[in-house]
Amino acid sequence: MLPDTMDFVVTTLLNALTLISILMLVGLGLAISFGLMNVTNLAHGEFVTVGAFAVYFVQSIGGSFWLGLAAAPIAGAVVGCILEFAIIRHLYSRPVSTVLATWGVSLILQQGLELTFGLGAKPVTPPIEGTLDLFFTVYPAYRLILIAIAMLTLLGVVLLISRTSFGLDIRTVIQNREMAEGVGINTRRTYAIAFTFGAAIAGLAGGLVAPLAIVLPQMGVNYLANAFFVVIVGGVGSIGGLVAGSVFVGGLTSVLNYQISPSLAQAIVLLAAIVAVRLRPNGLFNGASR
């Protein structure tokens, strides 16, 4: 294979892996609320926005990017905890009301960020500006760090769910909530912790993507739509489905973005997602690894 061709292939694969990593983190929180709790949270994208603004705020007062990245999941968790305590827990049996309530919350958060930080995109400086020579191509070092952090986070979540008592509680509640309550699991507390945890992961995703994105109060909307694609296409309620959905949506989007406009690429990804769900209603992974 020619060097130029290898350069194109490796760069395309790494760009796809960058987008897949971000979608996995954003989709993880949505998979928890949508798959575990059956809550359609339209404010989930704002957790990403809050994480990005946390990094911007820390940098604007003289802090480092890494300090801002540590603050991002904390900010997401705080907002998620307040949302769950104040609204979500009162609407578990009313899914339509949850949709309307979280939509309203997303608008309030967007306006709140706009009033607090003002109009216009906010700059976020990455911790590393240079590139690394990967033999066939050179690639931005920060993107490689982003991929590594996302993979380590996903591995940590898998270990948390598969090796801890909290993970066992979550899996039990997923299988049968009534049975879980019967054996003494506090499902309400499990829901609250799981929802807050998902918001924290989304906040981390926002902090990671901030140097690569346009940080605006409305930036979470695009991530929300793609996260729903990931969860529904991959299969609700499983880590394997989350990974499969992220690879499908992120990989296809990255490849199409090289050939056509982003808006047309997004439309084609949506059409492909509809076809995938039509052919495999339970998701690409089919919940085999729950």
Tab-separated table of C-alpha atoms in Angstrom:
chain	number	residue	atom	x	y	z
A	1	MET	CA	0.000	0.000	0.000
A	2	LEU	CA	1.325	3.481	-0.877
A	3	PRO	CA	2.500	5.768	1.955
A	4	ASP	CA	-0.158	8.395	1.146
A	5	THR	CA	-2.865	5.749	1.214
A	6	MET	CA	-1.613	4.404	4.543
A	7	ASP	CA	-1.522	7.939	5.929
A	8	PHE	CA	-5.164	8.453	4.882
A	9	VAL	CA	-6.300	5.087	6.289
A	10	VAL	CA	-4.535	5.494	9.653
A	11	THR	CA	-5.723	9.098	10.060
A	12	THR	CA	-9.300	8.095	9.205
A	13	LEU	CA	-9.195	5.229	11.704
A	14	LEU	CA	-7.829	7.454	14.471
A	15	ASN	CA	-10.400	10.175	13.761
A	16	ALA	CA	-13.118	7.521	13.912
A	17	LEU	CA	-11.689	6.199	17.181
A	18	THR	CA	-11.706	9.722	18.648
A	19	LEU	CA	-15.402	10.179	17.818
A	20	ILE	CA	-16.227	6.640	18.972
A	21	SER	CA	-14.530	7.343	22.318
A	22	ILE	CA	-16.561	10.498	22.894
A	23	LEU	CA	-19.827	8.802	21.884
A	24	MET	CA	-19.125	5.895	24.238
A	25	LEU	CA	-18.715	8.228	27.202
A	26	VAL	CA	-21.786	10.318	26.354
A	27	GLY	CA	-23.850	7.217	25.528
A	28	LEU	CA	-22.804	5.492	28.745
A	29	GLY	CA	-24.756	7.874	30.943
A	30	LEU	CA	-27.738	7.764	28.626
A	31	ALA	CA	-27.613	3.956	28.587
A	32	ILE	CA	-27.841	3.993	32.373
A	33	SER	CA	-30.839	6.341	32.553
A	34	PHE	CA	-32.562	5.024	29.411
A	35	GLY	CA	-31.699	1.347	29.822
A	36	LEU	CA	-31.728	0.933	33.582
A	37	MET	CA	-34.263	3.503	34.694
A	38	ASN	CA	-36.407	3.806	31.532
A	39	VAL	CA	-35.988	7.596	31.752
A	40	THR	CA	-35.799	9.516	28.462
A	41	ASN	CA	-33.541	12.308	29.669
A	42	LEU	CA	-33.489	15.135	27.121
A	43	ALA	CA	-31.200	17.135	29.431
A	44	HIS	CA	-28.379	14.592	29.121
A	45	GLY	CA	-26.605	16.696	26.487
A	46	GLU	CA	-26.414	19.559	28.986
A	47	PHE	CA	-24.243	17.403	31.269
A	48	VAL	CA	-21.720	17.376	28.399
A	49	THR	CA	-22.056	21.162	28.099
A	50	VAL	CA	-21.575	21.655	31.849
A	51	GLY	CA	-18.377	19.577	31.731
A	52	ALA	CA	-17.010	21.651	28.853
A	53	PHE	CA	-17.839	24.917	30.613
A	54	ALA	CA	-16.200	23.632	33.802
A	55	VAL	CA	-12.891	23.279	31.940
A	56	TYR	CA	-13.342	26.716	30.359
A	57	PHE	CA	-14.108	28.307	33.736
A	58	VAL	CA	-11.084	26.745	35.455
A	59	GLN	CA	-8.788	27.854	32.635
A	60	SER	CA	-10.306	31.365	32.625
A	61	ILE	CA	-9.328	31.872	36.288
A	62	GLY	CA	-5.793	30.611	35.712
A	63	GLY	CA	-6.167	26.891	36.432
A	64	SER	CA	-4.702	24.131	34.295
A	65	PHE	CA	-6.583	21.989	31.808
A	66	TRP	CA	-6.105	18.929	34.015
A	67	LEU	CA	-7.653	20.685	37.005
A	68	GLY	CA	-10.576	21.650	34.792
A	69	LEU	CA	-10.884	18.074	33.551
A	70	ALA	CA	-11.047	16.882	37.172
A	71	ALA	CA	-13.784	19.459	37.840
A	72	ALA	CA	-15.828	18.461	34.760
A	73	PRO	CA	-17.270	15.148	36.066
A	74	ILE	CA	-17.857	16.749	39.473
A	75	ALA	CA	-19.869	19.553	37.853
A	76	GLY	CA	-21.841	17.020	35.794
A	77	ALA	CA	-22.506	14.900	38.892
A	78	VAL	CA	-23.744	17.885	40.908
A	79	VAL	CA	-26.183	18.934	38.167
A	80	GLY	CA	-27.298	15.328	37.654
A	81	CYS	CA	-27.812	14.737	41.384
A	82	ILE	CA	-29.918	17.893	41.723
A	83	LEU	CA	-31.986	16.963	38.652
A	84	GLU	CA	-32.613	13.430	39.905
A	85	PHE	CA	-33.500	14.556	43.437
A	86	ALA	CA	-35.678	17.514	42.432
A	87	ILE	CA	-37.492	16.138	39.382
A	88	ILE	CA	-36.660	12.700	37.996
A	89	ARG	CA	-37.427	10.617	41.080
A	90	HIS	CA	-40.942	12.058	41.243
A	91	LEU	CA	-41.689	11.056	37.642
A	92	TYR	CA	-40.442	7.449	37.369
A	93	SER	CA	-43.994	6.212	36.757
A	94	ARG	CA	-44.806	9.025	34.295
A	95	PRO	CA	-42.409	8.699	31.333
A	96	VAL	CA	-44.152	11.330	29.181
A	97	SER	CA	-43.896	13.875	31.984
A	98	THR	CA	-40.201	13.009	32.324
A	99	VAL	CA	-39.602	13.819	28.659
A	100	LEU	CA	-41.287	17.219	28.993
A	101	ALA	CA	-39.612	18.016	32.313
A	102	THR	CA	-36.077	17.162	31.147
A	103	TRP	CA	-36.638	19.113	27.925
A	104	GLY	CA	-37.567	22.132	30.021
A	105	VAL	CA	-34.527	21.608	32.236
A	106	SER	CA	-32.256	21.484	29.174
A	107	LEU	CA	-33.588	24.881	28.020
A	108	ILE	CA	-33.152	26.355	31.507
A	109	LEU	CA	-29.561	25.095	31.721
A	110	GLN	CA	-28.744	26.514	28.281
A	111	GLN	CA	-30.153	29.904	29.237
A	112	GLY	CA	-28.441	29.788	32.611
A	113	LEU	CA	-25.032	29.146	31.008
A	114	GLU	CA	-25.672	31.900	28.469
A	115	LEU	CA	-26.574	34.412	31.194
A	116	THR	CA	-23.581	33.375	33.319
A	117	PHE	CA	-20.856	33.205	30.668
A	118	GLY	CA	-22.302	35.383	27.934
A	119	LEU	CA	-22.775	34.842	24.216
A	120	GLY	CA	-20.136	33.505	21.858
A	121	ALA	CA	-17.879	30.462	21.747
A	122	LYS	CA	-15.527	29.957	24.672
A	123	PRO	CA	-11.896	28.993	24.006
A	124	VAL	CA	-10.406	25.941	25.727
A	125	THR	CA	-6.695	25.259	25.293
A	126	PRO	CA	-5.559	21.615	25.114
A	127	PRO	CA	-2.786	20.548	27.506
A	128	ILE	CA	-0.588	19.404	24.601
A	129	GLU	CA	-0.411	21.198	21.250
A	130	GLY	CA	2.002	18.993	19.318
A	131	THR	CA	1.755	15.826	17.246
A	132	LEU	CA	3.193	12.337	17.517
A	133	ASP	CA	4.855	10.439	14.675
A	134	LEU	CA	3.020	7.111	14.305
A	135	PHE	CA	5.254	5.833	11.488
A	136	PHE	CA	2.567	6.009	8.780
A	137	THR	CA	1.234	9.406	9.838
A	138	VAL	CA	1.518	12.173	12.407
A	139	TYR	CA	-1.441	12.693	14.704
A	140	PRO	CA	-2.367	15.293	17.364
A	141	ALA	CA	-1.095	14.083	20.737
A	142	TYR	CA	-4.134	15.369	22.617
A	143	ARG	CA	-6.492	13.218	20.562
A	144	LEU	CA	-4.459	10.131	21.505
A	145	ILE	CA	-4.689	11.147	25.176
A	146	LEU	CA	-8.458	11.566	24.786
A	147	ILE	CA	-8.761	8.064	23.322
A	148	ALA	CA	-6.659	6.579	26.142
A	149	ILE	CA	-8.694	8.306	28.903
A	150	ALA	CA	-11.977	7.213	27.297
A	151	MET	CA	-10.842	3.585	27.048
A	152	LEU	CA	-9.585	3.560	30.647
A	153	THR	CA	-12.884	5.072	31.811
A	154	LEU	CA	-14.887	2.432	29.937
A	155	LEU	CA	-12.681	-0.307	31.443
A	156	GLY	CA	-13.253	1.174	34.909
A	157	VAL	CA	-17.019	1.185	34.390
A	158	VAL	CA	-16.956	-2.444	33.197
A	159	LEU	CA	-15.013	-3.460	36.319
A	160	LEU	CA	-17.363	-1.415	38.519
A	161	ILE	CA	-20.428	-3.144	37.112
A	162	SER	CA	-18.954	-6.657	36.960
A	163	ARG	CA	-16.828	-6.778	40.138
A	164	THR	CA	-18.506	-4.651	42.821
A	165	SER	CA	-21.605	-4.995	44.984
A	166	PHE	CA	-22.950	-1.761	43.506
A	167	GLY	CA	-22.581	-3.219	40.036
A	168	LEU	CA	-24.399	-6.339	41.207
A	169	ASP	CA	-27.227	-4.168	42.522
A	170	ILE	CA	-27.474	-2.390	39.165
A	171	ARG	CA	-27.569	-5.649	37.225
A	172	THR	CA	-30.201	-7.037	39.581
A	173	VAL	CA	-32.400	-3.958	39.190
A	174	ILE	CA	-32.026	-4.167	35.396
A	175	GLN	CA	-33.212	-7.773	35.401
A	176	ASN	CA	-36.168	-7.322	37.735
A	177	ARG	CA	-36.853	-4.270	39.886
A	178	GLU	CA	-39.542	-5.948	41.991
A	179	MET	CA	-37.296	-8.924	42.694
A	180	ALA	CA	-34.434	-6.555	43.595
A	181	GLU	CA	-36.657	-4.786	46.130
A	182	GLY	CA	-37.723	-8.175	47.443
A	183	VAL	CA	-34.126	-9.135	48.280
A	184	GLY	CA	-33.519	-5.854	50.076
A	185	ILE	CA	-31.888	-3.656	47.413
A	186	ASN	CA	-32.759	0.005	47.803
A	187	THR	CA	-33.751	0.617	44.182
A	188	ARG	CA	-34.423	4.325	44.711
A	189	ARG	CA	-30.912	4.880	46.046
A	190	THR	CA	-29.470	2.710	43.268
A	191	TYR	CA	-31.294	4.807	40.691
A	192	ALA	CA	-30.055	8.081	42.229
A	193	ILE	CA	-26.421	6.942	42.340
A	194	ALA	CA	-26.587	5.472	38.824
A	195	PHE	CA	-28.135	8.647	37.369
A	196	THR	CA	-25.533	10.855	39.075
A	197	PHE	CA	-22.752	8.549	37.910
A	198	GLY	CA	-24.008	8.747	34.316
A	199	ALA	CA	-24.107	12.553	34.525
A	200	ALA	CA	-20.521	12.576	35.813
A	201	ILE	CA	-19.325	10.459	32.869
A	202	ALA	CA	-21.094	12.815	30.443
A	203	GLY	CA	-19.415	15.755	32.188
A	204	LEU	CA	-16.048	14.055	31.726
A	205	ALA	CA	-16.847	13.621	28.025
A	206	GLY	CA	-17.623	17.326	27.788
A	207	GLY	CA	-14.326	18.217	29.458
A	208	LEU	CA	-12.375	15.965	27.090
A	209	VAL	CA	-14.034	17.251	23.934
A	210	ALA	CA	-13.890	20.939	24.939
A	211	PRO	CA	-10.521	21.690	23.233
A	212	LEU	CA	-11.797	20.078	19.997
A	213	ALA	CA	-15.308	21.549	19.939
A	214	ILE	CA	-17.012	24.923	19.891
A	215	VAL	CA	-17.957	25.447	23.534
A	216	LEU	CA	-21.431	26.971	23.493
A	217	PRO	CA	-24.458	26.587	25.781
A	218	GLN	CA	-26.218	24.705	22.951
A	219	MET	CA	-23.345	22.292	22.171
A	220	GLY	CA	-24.962	19.386	24.000
A	221	VAL	CA	-27.828	19.055	21.521
A	222	ASN	CA	-25.729	17.320	18.855
A	223	TYR	CA	-24.219	14.921	21.383
A	224	LEU	CA	-27.672	14.074	22.737
A	225	ALA	CA	-28.948	13.034	19.301
A	226	ASN	CA	-25.899	10.880	18.573
A	227	ALA	CA	-26.032	9.323	22.049
A	228	PHE	CA	-29.617	8.203	21.422
A	229	PHE	CA	-28.500	6.689	18.092
A	230	VAL	CA	-25.721	4.826	19.915
A	231	VAL	CA	-27.935	3.417	22.666
A	232	ILE	CA	-30.849	2.406	20.424
A	233	VAL	CA	-28.750	0.948	17.594
A	234	GLY	CA	-26.373	-0.912	19.904
A	235	GLY	CA	-28.993	-2.282	22.254
A	236	VAL	CA	-30.430	-0.766	25.401
A	237	GLY	CA	-28.856	-1.638	28.731
A	238	SER	CA	-25.595	-3.403	27.849
A	239	ILE	CA	-21.965	-2.306	27.660
A	240	GLY	CA	-21.443	-4.450	24.557
A	241	GLY	CA	-24.370	-2.720	22.884
A	242	LEU	CA	-22.932	0.648	23.826
A	243	VAL	CA	-19.611	-0.206	22.202
A	244	ALA	CA	-21.298	-1.657	19.096
A	245	GLY	CA	-23.538	1.389	18.717
A	246	SER	CA	-20.604	3.785	19.187
A	247	VAL	CA	-18.552	1.988	16.541
A	248	PHE	CA	-21.520	1.999	14.136
A	249	VAL	CA	-22.442	5.680	14.559
A	250	GLY	CA	-18.953	7.085	15.145
A	251	GLY	CA	-17.256	5.037	12.447
A	252	LEU	CA	-19.895	5.764	9.810
A	253	THR	CA	-19.981	9.480	10.657
A	254	SER	CA	-16.189	9.808	10.445
A	255	VAL	CA	-15.979	8.072	7.080
A	256	LEU	CA	-18.885	10.069	5.600
A	257	ASN	CA	-17.471	13.390	6.842
A	258	TYR	CA	-14.526	12.888	4.465
A	259	GLN	CA	-16.828	12.590	1.466
A	260	ILE	CA	-19.853	14.841	2.035
A	261	SER	CA	-21.071	17.758	4.164
A	262	PRO	CA	-21.584	17.122	7.919
A	263	SER	CA	-25.337	17.771	7.718
A	264	LEU	CA	-25.797	15.252	4.880
A	265	ALA	CA	-23.550	12.783	6.726
A	266	GLN	CA	-25.747	13.128	9.823
A	267	ALA	CA	-28.864	12.479	7.743
A	268	ILE	CA	-27.331	9.332	6.236
A	269	VAL	CA	-26.277	8.095	9.687
A	270	LEU	CA	-29.857	8.608	10.889
A	271	LEU	CA	-31.195	6.654	7.892
A	272	ALA	CA	-28.657	3.859	8.507
A	273	ALA	CA	-29.645	3.773	12.186
A	274	ILE	CA	-33.320	3.386	11.240
A	275	VAL	CA	-32.454	0.502	8.885
A	276	ALA	CA	-30.291	-1.146	11.574
A	277	VAL	CA	-33.065	-0.913	14.161
A	278	ARG	CA	-35.576	-2.261	11.624
A	279	LEU	CA	-33.368	-5.283	10.920
A	280	ARG	CA	-32.313	-5.833	14.561
A	281	PRO	CA	-35.009	-4.360	16.849
A	282	ASN	CA	-33.151	-5.425	20.006
A	283	GLY	CA	-29.925	-3.764	18.899
A	284	LEU	CA	-26.737	-4.891	17.190
A	285	PHE	CA	-25.462	-6.557	20.355
A	286	ASN	CA	-28.878	-7.948	21.252
A	287	GLY	CA	-28.218	-7.628	24.998
A	288	ALA	CA	-26.058	-10.697	25.046
A	289	SER	CA	-23.573	-9.322	27.539
A	290	ARG	CA	-25.886	-7.943	30.148
